[in-house]
PDB file of C-alpha atoms in Angstrom:
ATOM      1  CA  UNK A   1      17.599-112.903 -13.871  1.00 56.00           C
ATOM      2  CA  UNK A   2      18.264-110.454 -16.350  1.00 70.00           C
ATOM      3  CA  UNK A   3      15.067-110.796 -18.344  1.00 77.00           C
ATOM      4  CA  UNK A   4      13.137-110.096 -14.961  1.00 78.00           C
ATOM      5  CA  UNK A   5      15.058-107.026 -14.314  1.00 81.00           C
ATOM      6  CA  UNK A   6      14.394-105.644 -17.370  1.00 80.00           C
ATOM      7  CA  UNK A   7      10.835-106.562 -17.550  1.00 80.00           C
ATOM      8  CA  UNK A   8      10.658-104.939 -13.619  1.00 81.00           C
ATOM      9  CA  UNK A   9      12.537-101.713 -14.958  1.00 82.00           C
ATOM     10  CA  UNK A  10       9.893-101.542 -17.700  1.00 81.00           C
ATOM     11  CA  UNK A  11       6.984-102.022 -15.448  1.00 81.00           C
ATOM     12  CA  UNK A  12       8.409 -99.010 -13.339  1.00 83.00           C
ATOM     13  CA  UNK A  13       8.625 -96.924 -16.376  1.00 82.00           C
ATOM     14  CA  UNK A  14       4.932 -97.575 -17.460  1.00 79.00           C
ATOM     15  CA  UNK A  15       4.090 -97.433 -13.728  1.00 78.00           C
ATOM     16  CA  UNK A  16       5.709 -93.725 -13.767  1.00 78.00           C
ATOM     17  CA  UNK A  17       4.384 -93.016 -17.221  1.00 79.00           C
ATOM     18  CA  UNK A  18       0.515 -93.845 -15.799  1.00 76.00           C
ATOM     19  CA  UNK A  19       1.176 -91.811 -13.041  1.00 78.00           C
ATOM     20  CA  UNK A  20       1.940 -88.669 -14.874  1.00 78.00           C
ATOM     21  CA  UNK A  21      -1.371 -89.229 -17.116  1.00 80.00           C
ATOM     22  CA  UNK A  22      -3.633 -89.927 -13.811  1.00 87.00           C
ATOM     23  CA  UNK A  23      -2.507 -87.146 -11.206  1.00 89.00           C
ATOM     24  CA  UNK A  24      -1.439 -83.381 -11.608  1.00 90.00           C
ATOM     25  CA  UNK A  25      -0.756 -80.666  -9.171  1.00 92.00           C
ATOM     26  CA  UNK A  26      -2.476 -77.368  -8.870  1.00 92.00           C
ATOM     27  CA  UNK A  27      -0.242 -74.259  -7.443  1.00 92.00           C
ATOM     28  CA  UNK A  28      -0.758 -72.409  -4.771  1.00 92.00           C
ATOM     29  CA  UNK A  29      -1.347 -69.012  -7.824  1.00 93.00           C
ATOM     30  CA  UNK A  30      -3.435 -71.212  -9.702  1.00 93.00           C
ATOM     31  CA  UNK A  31      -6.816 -73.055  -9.958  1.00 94.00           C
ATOM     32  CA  UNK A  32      -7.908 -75.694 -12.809  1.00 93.00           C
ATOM     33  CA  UNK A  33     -10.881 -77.470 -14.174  1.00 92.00           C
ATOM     34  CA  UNK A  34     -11.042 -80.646 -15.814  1.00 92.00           C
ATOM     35  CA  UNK A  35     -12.416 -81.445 -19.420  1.00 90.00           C
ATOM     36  CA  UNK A  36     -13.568 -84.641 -20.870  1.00 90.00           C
ATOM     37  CA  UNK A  37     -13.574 -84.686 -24.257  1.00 83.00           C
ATOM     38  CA  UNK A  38     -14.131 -80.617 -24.637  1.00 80.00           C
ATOM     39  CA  UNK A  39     -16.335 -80.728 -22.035  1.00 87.00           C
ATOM     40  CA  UNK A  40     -16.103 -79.982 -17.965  1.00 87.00           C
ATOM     41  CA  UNK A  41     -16.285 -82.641 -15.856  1.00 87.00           C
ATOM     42  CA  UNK A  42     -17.067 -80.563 -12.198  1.00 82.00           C
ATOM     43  CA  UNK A  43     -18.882 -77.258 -12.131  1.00 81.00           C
ATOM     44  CA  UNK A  44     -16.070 -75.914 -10.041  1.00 85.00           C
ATOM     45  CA  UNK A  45     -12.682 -75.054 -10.009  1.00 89.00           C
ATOM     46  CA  UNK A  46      -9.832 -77.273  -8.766  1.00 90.00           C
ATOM     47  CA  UNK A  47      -7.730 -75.655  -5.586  1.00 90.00           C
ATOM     48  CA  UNK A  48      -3.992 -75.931  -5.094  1.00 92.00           C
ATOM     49  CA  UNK A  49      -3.155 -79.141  -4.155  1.00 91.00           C
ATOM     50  CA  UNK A  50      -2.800 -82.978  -5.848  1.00 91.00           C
ATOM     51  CA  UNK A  51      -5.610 -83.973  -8.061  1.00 91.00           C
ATOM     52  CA  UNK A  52      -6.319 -87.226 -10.146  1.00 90.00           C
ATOM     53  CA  UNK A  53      -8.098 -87.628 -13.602  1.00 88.00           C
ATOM     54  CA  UNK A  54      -8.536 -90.012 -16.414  1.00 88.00           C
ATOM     55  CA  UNK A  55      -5.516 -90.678 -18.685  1.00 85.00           C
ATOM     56  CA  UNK A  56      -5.889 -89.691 -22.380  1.00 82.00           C
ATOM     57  CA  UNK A  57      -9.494 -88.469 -22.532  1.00 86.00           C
ATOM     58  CA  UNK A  58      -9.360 -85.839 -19.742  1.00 88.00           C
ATOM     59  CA  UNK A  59      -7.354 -82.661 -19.842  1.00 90.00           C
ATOM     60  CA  UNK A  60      -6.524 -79.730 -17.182  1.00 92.00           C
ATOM     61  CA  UNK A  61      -6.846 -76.174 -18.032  1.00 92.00           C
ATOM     62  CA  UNK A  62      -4.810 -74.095 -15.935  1.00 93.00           C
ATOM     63  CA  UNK A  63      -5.746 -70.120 -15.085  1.00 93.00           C
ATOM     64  CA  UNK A  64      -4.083 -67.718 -12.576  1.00 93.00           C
ATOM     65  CA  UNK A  65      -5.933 -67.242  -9.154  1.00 93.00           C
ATOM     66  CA  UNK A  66      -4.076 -63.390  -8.571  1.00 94.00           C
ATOM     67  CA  UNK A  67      -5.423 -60.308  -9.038  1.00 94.00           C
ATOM     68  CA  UNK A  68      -4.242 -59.334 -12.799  1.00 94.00           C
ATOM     69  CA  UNK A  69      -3.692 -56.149 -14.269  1.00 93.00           C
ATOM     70  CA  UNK A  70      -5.757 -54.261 -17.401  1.00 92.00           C
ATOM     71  CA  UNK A  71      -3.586 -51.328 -18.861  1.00 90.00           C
ATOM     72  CA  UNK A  72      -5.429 -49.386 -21.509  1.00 86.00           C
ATOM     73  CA  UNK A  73      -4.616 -47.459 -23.910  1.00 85.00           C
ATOM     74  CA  UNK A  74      -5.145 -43.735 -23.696  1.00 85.00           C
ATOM     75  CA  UNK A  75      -8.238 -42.404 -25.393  1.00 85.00           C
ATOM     76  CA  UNK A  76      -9.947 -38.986 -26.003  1.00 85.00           C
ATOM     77  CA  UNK A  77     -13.130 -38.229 -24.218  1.00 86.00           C
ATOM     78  CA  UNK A  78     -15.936 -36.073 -24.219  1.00 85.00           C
ATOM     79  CA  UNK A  79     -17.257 -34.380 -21.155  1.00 84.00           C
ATOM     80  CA  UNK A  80     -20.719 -32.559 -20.550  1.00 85.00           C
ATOM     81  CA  UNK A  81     -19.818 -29.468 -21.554  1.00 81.00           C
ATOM     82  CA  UNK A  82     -18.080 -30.612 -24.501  1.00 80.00           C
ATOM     83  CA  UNK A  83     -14.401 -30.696 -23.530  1.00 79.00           C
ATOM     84  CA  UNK A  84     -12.069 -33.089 -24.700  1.00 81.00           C
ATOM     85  CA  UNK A  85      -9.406 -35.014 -22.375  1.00 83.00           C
ATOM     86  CA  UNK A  86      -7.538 -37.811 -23.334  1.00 84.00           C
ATOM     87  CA  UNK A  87      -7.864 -40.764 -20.681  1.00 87.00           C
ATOM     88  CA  UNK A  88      -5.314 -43.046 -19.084  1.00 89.00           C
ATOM     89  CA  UNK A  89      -6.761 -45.441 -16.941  1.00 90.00           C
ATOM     90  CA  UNK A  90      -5.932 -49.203 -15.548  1.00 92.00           C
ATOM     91  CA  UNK A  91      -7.898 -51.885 -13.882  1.00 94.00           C
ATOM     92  CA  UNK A  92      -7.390 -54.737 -11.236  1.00 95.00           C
ATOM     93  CA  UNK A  93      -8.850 -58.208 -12.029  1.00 95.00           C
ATOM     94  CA  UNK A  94      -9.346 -61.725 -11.480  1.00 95.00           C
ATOM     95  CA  UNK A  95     -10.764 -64.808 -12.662  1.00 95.00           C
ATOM     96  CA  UNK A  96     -13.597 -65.510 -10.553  1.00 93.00           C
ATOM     97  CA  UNK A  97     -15.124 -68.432 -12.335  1.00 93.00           C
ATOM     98  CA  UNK A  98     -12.743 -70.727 -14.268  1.00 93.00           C
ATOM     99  CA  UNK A  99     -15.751 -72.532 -15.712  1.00 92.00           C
ATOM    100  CA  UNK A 100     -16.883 -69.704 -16.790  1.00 92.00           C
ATOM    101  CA  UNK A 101     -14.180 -67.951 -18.267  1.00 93.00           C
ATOM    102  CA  UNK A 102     -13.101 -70.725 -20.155  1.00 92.00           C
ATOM    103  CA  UNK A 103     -16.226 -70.814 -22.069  1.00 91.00           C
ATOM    104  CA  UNK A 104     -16.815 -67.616 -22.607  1.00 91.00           C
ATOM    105  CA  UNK A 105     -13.229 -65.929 -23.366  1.00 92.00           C
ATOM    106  CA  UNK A 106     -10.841 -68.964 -23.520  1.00 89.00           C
ATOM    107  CA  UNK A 107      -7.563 -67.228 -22.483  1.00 91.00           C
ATOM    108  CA  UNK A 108      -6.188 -63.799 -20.938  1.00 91.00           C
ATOM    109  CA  UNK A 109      -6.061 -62.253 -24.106  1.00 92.00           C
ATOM    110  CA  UNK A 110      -9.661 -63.048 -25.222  1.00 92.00           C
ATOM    111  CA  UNK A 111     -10.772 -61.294 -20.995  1.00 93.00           C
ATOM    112  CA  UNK A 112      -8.208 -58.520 -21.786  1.00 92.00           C
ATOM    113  CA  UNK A 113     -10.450 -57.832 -24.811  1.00 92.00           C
ATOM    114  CA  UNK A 114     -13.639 -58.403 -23.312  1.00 93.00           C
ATOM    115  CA  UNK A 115     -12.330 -55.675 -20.658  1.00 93.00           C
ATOM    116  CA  UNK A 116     -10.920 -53.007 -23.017  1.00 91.00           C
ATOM    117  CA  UNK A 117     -14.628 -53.164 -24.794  1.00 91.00           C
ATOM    118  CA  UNK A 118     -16.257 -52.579 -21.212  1.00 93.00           C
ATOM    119  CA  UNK A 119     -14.164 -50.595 -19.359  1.00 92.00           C
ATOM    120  CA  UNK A 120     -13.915 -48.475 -21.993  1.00 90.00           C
ATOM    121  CA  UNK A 121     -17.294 -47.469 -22.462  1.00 91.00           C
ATOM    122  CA  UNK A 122     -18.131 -47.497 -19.409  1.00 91.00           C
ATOM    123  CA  UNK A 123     -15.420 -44.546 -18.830  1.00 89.00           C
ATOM    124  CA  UNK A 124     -16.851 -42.537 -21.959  1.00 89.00           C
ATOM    125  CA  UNK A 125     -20.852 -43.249 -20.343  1.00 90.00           C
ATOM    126  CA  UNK A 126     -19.877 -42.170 -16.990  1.00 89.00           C
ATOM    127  CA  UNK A 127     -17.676 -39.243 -17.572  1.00 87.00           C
ATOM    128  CA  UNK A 128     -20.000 -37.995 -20.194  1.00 88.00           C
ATOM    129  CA  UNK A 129     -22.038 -37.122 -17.419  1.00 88.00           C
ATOM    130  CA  UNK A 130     -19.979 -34.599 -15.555  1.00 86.00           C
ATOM    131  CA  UNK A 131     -18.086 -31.453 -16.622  1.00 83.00           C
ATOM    132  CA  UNK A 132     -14.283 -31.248 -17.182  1.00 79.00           C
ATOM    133  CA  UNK A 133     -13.903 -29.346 -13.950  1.00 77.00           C
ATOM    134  CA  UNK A 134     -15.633 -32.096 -11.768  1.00 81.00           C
ATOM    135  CA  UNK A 135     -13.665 -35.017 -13.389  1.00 80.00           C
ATOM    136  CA  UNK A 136     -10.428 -33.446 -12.925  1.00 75.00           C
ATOM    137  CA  UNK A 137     -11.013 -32.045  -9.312  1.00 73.00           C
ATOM    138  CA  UNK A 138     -13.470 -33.524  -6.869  1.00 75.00           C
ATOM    139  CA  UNK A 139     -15.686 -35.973  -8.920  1.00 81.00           C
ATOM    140  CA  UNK A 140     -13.103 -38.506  -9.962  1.00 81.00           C
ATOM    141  CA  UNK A 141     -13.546 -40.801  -6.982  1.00 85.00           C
ATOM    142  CA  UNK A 142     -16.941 -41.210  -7.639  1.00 87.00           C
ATOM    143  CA  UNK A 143     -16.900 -41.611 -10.845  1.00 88.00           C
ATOM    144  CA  UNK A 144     -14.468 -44.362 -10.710  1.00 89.00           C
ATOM    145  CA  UNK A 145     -16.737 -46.244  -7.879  1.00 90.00           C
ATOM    146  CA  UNK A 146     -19.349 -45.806 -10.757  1.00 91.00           C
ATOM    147  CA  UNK A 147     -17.113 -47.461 -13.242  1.00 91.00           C
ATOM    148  CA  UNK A 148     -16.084 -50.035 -11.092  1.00 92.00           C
ATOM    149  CA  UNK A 149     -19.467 -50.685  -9.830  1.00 93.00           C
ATOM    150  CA  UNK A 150     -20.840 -50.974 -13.519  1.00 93.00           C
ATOM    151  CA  UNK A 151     -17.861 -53.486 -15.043  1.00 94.00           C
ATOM    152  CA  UNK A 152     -18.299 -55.782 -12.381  1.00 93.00           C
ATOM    153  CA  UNK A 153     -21.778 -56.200 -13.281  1.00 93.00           C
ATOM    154  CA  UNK A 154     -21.241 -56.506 -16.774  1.00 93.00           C
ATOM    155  CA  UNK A 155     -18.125 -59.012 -16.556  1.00 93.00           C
ATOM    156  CA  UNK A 156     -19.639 -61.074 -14.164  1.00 93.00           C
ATOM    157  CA  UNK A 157     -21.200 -63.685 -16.753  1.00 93.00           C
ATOM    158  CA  UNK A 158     -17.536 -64.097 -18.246  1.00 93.00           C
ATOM    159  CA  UNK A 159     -16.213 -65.481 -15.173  1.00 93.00           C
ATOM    160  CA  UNK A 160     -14.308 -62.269 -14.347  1.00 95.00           C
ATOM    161  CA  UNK A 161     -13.978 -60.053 -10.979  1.00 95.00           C
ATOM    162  CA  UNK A 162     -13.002 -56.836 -11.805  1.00 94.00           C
ATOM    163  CA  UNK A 163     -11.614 -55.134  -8.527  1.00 93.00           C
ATOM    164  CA  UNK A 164     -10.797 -51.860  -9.360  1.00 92.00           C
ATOM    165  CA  UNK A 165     -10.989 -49.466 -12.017  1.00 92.00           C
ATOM    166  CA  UNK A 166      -8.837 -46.203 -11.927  1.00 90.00           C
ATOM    167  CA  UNK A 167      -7.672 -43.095 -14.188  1.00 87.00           C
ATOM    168  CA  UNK A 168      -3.619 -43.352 -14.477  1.00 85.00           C
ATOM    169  CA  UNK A 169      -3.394 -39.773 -16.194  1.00 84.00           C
ATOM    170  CA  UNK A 170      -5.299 -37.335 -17.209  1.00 81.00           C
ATOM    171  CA  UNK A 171      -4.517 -34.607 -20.051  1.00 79.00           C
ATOM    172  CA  UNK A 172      -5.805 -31.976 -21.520  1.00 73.00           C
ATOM    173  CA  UNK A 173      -5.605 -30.926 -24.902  1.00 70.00           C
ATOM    174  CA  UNK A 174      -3.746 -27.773 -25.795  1.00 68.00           C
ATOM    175  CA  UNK A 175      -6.218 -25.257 -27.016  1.00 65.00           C
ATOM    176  CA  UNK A 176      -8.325 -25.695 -24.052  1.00 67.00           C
ATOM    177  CA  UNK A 177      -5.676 -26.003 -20.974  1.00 67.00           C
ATOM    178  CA  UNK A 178      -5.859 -22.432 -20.196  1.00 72.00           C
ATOM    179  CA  UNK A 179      -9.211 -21.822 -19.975  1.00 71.00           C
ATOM    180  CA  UNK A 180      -9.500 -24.838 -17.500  1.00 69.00           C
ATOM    181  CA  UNK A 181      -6.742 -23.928 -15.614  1.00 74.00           C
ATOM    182  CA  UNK A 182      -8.270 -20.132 -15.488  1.00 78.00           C
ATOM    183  CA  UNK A 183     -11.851 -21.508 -14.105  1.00 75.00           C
ATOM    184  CA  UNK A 184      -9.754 -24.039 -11.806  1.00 77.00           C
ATOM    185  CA  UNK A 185      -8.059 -20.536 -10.142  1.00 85.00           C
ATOM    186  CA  UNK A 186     -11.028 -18.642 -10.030  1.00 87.00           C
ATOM    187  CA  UNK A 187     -13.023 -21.831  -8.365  1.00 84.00           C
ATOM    188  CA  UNK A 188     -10.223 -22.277  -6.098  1.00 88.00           C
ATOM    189  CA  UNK A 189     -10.081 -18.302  -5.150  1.00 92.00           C
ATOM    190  CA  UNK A 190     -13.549 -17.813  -4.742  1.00 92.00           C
ATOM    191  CA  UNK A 191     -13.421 -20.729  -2.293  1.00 92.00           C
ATOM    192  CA  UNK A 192     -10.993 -19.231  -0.380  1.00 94.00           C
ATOM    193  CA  UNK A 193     -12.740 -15.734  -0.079  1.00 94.00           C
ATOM    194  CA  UNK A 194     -15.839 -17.729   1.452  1.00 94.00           C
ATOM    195  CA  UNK A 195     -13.594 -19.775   3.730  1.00 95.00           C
ATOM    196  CA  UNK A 196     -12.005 -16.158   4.295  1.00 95.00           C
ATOM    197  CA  UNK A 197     -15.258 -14.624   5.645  1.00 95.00           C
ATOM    198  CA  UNK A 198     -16.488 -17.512   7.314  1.00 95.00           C
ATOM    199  CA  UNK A 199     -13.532 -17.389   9.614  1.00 95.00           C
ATOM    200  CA  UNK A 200     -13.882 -14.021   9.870  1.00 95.00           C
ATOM    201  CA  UNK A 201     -17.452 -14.062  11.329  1.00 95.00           C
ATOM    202  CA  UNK A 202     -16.678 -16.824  13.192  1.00 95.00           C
ATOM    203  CA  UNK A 203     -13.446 -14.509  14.653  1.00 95.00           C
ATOM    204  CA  UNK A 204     -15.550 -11.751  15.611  1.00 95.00           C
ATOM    205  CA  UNK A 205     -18.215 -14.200  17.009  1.00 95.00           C
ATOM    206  CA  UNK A 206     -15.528 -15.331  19.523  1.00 96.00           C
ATOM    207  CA  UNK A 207     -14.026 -11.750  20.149  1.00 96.00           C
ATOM    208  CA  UNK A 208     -17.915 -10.462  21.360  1.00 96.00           C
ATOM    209  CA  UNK A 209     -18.312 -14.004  23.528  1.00 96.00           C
ATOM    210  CA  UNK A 210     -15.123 -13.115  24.957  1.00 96.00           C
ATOM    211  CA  UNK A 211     -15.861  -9.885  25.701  1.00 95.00           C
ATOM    212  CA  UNK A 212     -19.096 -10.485  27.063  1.00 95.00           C
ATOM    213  CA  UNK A 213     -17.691 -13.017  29.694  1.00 96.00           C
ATOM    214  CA  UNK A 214     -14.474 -10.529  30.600  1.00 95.00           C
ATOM    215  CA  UNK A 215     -17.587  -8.001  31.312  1.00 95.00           C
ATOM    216  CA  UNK A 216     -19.069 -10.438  33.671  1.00 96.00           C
ATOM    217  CA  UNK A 217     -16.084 -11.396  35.296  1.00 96.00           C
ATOM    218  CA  UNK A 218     -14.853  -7.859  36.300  1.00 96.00           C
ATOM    219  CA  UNK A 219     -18.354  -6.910  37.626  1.00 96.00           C
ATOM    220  CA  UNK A 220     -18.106 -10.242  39.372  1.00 95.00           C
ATOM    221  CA  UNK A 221     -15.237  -9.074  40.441  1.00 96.00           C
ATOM    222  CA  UNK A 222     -15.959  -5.504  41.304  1.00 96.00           C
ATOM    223  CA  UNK A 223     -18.627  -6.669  43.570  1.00 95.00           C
ATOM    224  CA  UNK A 224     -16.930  -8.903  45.690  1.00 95.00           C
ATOM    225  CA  UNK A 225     -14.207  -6.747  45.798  1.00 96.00           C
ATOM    226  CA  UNK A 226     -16.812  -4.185  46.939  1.00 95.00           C
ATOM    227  CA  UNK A 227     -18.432  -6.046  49.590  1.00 95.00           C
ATOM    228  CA  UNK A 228     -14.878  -7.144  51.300  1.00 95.00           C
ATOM    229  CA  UNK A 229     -13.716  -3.284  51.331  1.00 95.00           C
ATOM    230  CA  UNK A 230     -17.224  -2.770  53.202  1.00 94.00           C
ATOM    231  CA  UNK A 231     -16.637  -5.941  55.270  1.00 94.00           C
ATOM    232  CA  UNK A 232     -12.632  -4.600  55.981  1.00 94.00           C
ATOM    233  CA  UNK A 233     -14.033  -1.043  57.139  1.00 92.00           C
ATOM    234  CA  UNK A 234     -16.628  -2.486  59.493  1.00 93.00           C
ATOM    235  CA  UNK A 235     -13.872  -4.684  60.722  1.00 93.00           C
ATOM    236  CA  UNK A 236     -12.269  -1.573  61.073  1.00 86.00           C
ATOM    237  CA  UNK A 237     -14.586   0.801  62.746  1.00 85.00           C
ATOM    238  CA  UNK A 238     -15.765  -2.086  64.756  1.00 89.00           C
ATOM    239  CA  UNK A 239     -11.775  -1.876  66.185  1.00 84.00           C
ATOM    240  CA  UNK A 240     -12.033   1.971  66.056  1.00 77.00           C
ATOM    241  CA  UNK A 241     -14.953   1.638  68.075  1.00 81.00           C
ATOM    242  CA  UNK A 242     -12.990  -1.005  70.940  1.00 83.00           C
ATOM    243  CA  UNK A 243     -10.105   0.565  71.223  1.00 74.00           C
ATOM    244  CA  UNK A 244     -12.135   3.992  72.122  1.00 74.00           C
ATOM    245  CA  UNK A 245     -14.179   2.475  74.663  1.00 80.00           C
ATOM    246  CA  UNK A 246     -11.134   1.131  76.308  1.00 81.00           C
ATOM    247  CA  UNK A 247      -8.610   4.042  76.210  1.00 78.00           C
ATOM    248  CA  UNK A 248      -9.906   7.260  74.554  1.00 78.00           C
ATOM    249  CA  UNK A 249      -6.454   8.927  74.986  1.00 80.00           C
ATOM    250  CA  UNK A 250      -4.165   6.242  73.145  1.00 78.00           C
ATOM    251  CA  UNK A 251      -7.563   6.384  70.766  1.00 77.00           C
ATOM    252  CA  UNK A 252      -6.576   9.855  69.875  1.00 80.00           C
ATOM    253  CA  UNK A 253      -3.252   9.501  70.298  1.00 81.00           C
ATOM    254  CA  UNK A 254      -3.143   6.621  67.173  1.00 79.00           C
ATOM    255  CA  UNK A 255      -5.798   8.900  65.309  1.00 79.00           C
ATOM    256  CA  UNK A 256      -3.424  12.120  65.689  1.00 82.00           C
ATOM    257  CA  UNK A 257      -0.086   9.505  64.509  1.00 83.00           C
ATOM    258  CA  UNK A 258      -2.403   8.005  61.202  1.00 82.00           C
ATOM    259  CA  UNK A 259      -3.097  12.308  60.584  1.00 81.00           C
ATOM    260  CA  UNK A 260       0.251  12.950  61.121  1.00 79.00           C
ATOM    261  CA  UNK A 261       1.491  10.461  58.217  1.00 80.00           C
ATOM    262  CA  UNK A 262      -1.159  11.001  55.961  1.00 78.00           C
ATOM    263  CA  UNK A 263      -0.949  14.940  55.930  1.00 77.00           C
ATOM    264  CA  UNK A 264       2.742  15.687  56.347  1.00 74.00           C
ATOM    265  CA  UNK A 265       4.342  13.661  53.765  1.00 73.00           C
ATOM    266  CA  UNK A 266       5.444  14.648  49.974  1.00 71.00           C
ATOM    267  CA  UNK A 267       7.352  17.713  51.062  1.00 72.00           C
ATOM    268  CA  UNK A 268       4.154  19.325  52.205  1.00 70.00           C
ATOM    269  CA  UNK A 269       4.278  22.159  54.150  1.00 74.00           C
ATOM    270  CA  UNK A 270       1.531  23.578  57.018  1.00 73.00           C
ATOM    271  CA  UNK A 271       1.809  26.955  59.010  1.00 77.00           C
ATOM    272  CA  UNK A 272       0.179  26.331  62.457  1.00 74.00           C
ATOM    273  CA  UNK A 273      -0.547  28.309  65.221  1.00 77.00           C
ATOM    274  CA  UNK A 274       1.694  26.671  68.595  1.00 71.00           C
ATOM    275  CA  UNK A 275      -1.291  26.596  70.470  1.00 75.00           C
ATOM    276  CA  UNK A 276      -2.994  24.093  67.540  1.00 78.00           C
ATOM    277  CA  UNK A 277      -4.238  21.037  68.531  1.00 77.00           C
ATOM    278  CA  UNK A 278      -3.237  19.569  65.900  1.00 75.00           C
ATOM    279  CA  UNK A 279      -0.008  19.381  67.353  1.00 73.00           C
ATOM    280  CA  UNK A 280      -0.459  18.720  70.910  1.00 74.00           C
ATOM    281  CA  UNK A 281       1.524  15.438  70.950  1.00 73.00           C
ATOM    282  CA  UNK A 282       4.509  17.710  69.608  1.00 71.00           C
ATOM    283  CA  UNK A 283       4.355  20.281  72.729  1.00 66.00           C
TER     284      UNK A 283
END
């Protein structure tokens, strides 16, 4: 009884032992390929998940399926017009072809080389072709799309995905700060005299449209205010005209009382005769 328990215990162990030689695990950050002998067994890379291979002969590579960071180092660089600026950039990456990595660059440290080389001169070929005040202003954008564009290319065939490429810092040297920083101002202030005018014109352009339609409006205006004063005194004379026919007396009489408060009012004074008839309603 004891000899079989031992000998079961020992078959559990070797069980467990084969186990650990025949299946691995792949994590969710990572992806795998298998080798046989030094060489890959499946074109592609494993997934996360449980895999199986052959004990002893076969071995699993592991590399990281994130994005990965490149930090250079800072460099001095030459622009168009010959100005120096020391360069700080960084780049985003990721292994995009385990196969291929492996076989071309082995480890991180063999890609991080491979990207320093590339990246690199890829910077100094791209900003060579712009001047100091376009890198450091509005040009830098494009440049780095350039730069991006460009690695990608050329680190495709190692197996790696660069994602982005952009400058961390950039300084100039001493001796020619000021006279960037002068042209900077005097770019920047010219700009603003042009953006100055063109609001200006624009201003005045609004001012005459304005005017122009306020014209309009109050002859609009004046016209219709015009024809209502000519329809009020027809109205008018048209009542003038009733009111005679009907009773000519209280006609005068409400003619003599509008007379009246038109012409004596504001202190004024009049010297009549008592026989006036202007004043025959007062006798």
């Amino acid at each position: 009884m004891k000899k079989q328990t031992i000998i079961l215990i020992a078959g559990i162990l070797v069980g467990a032992l084969l186990l650990t030689q025949i299946m691995f695990t792949v994590d969710q950050t990572e992806q795998a390929i298998v080798l046989q002998l030094g060489k890959p067994v499946h074109p592609n890379a494993l997934g996360p998940g449980l895999h199986f291979k052959l004990p002893i002969v076969q071995d699993v590579v592991y590399f990281d399926s994130r994005i990965l960071d490149y930090d250079a180092k800072p460099e001095e660089i030459t622009t168009e017009d010959k100005k120096y600026m020391n360069i700080d950039s960084y780049a985003k990456w990721r292994i995009a072809n385990p196969l291929l990595f492996y076989q071309k660059v082995r480890t991180i440290p063999g890609a991080q080389a491979r990207l320093d080389d590339i990246i690199r001169s890829q910077l100094r070929v791209s900003l060579g072709r712009y001047t100091l005040i376009e890198v450091v202003s509005h040009k830098r954008s494009e440049i780095m799309s350039n730069v991006t564009e460009r690695t990608q290319k050329q680190l495709l065939p190692y197996g790696i995905e660069v994602v982005d490429v952009r400058i961390k810092r950039t300084d100039l040297p001493t001796e020619n700060a000021s006279a960037i920083f002068g042209r900077m101002k005097a770019e920047r202030e010219r700009q603003a005299k042009q953006y100055r005018s063109e609001g200006e014109e624009k201003s005045a352009r609004i001012k005459a449209q304005a005017d122009k339609e306020r014209s309009i409006i109050l002859a609009e205006a004046n016209k219709e205010a015009a024809i209502i004063r000519g329809e009020g005194d027809a109205e008018a004379t048209r009542i003038y005209a009733e009111a005679l026919g009907q009773s000519p007396e209280f006609y005068a009489f409400k003619r003599s009382l509008d007379a009246y408060r038109k012409g004596l009012k504001d202190n004024s004074r009049f010297i009549f005769t008592p026989d006036s008839p202007f004043l025959q309603y007062f006798q």
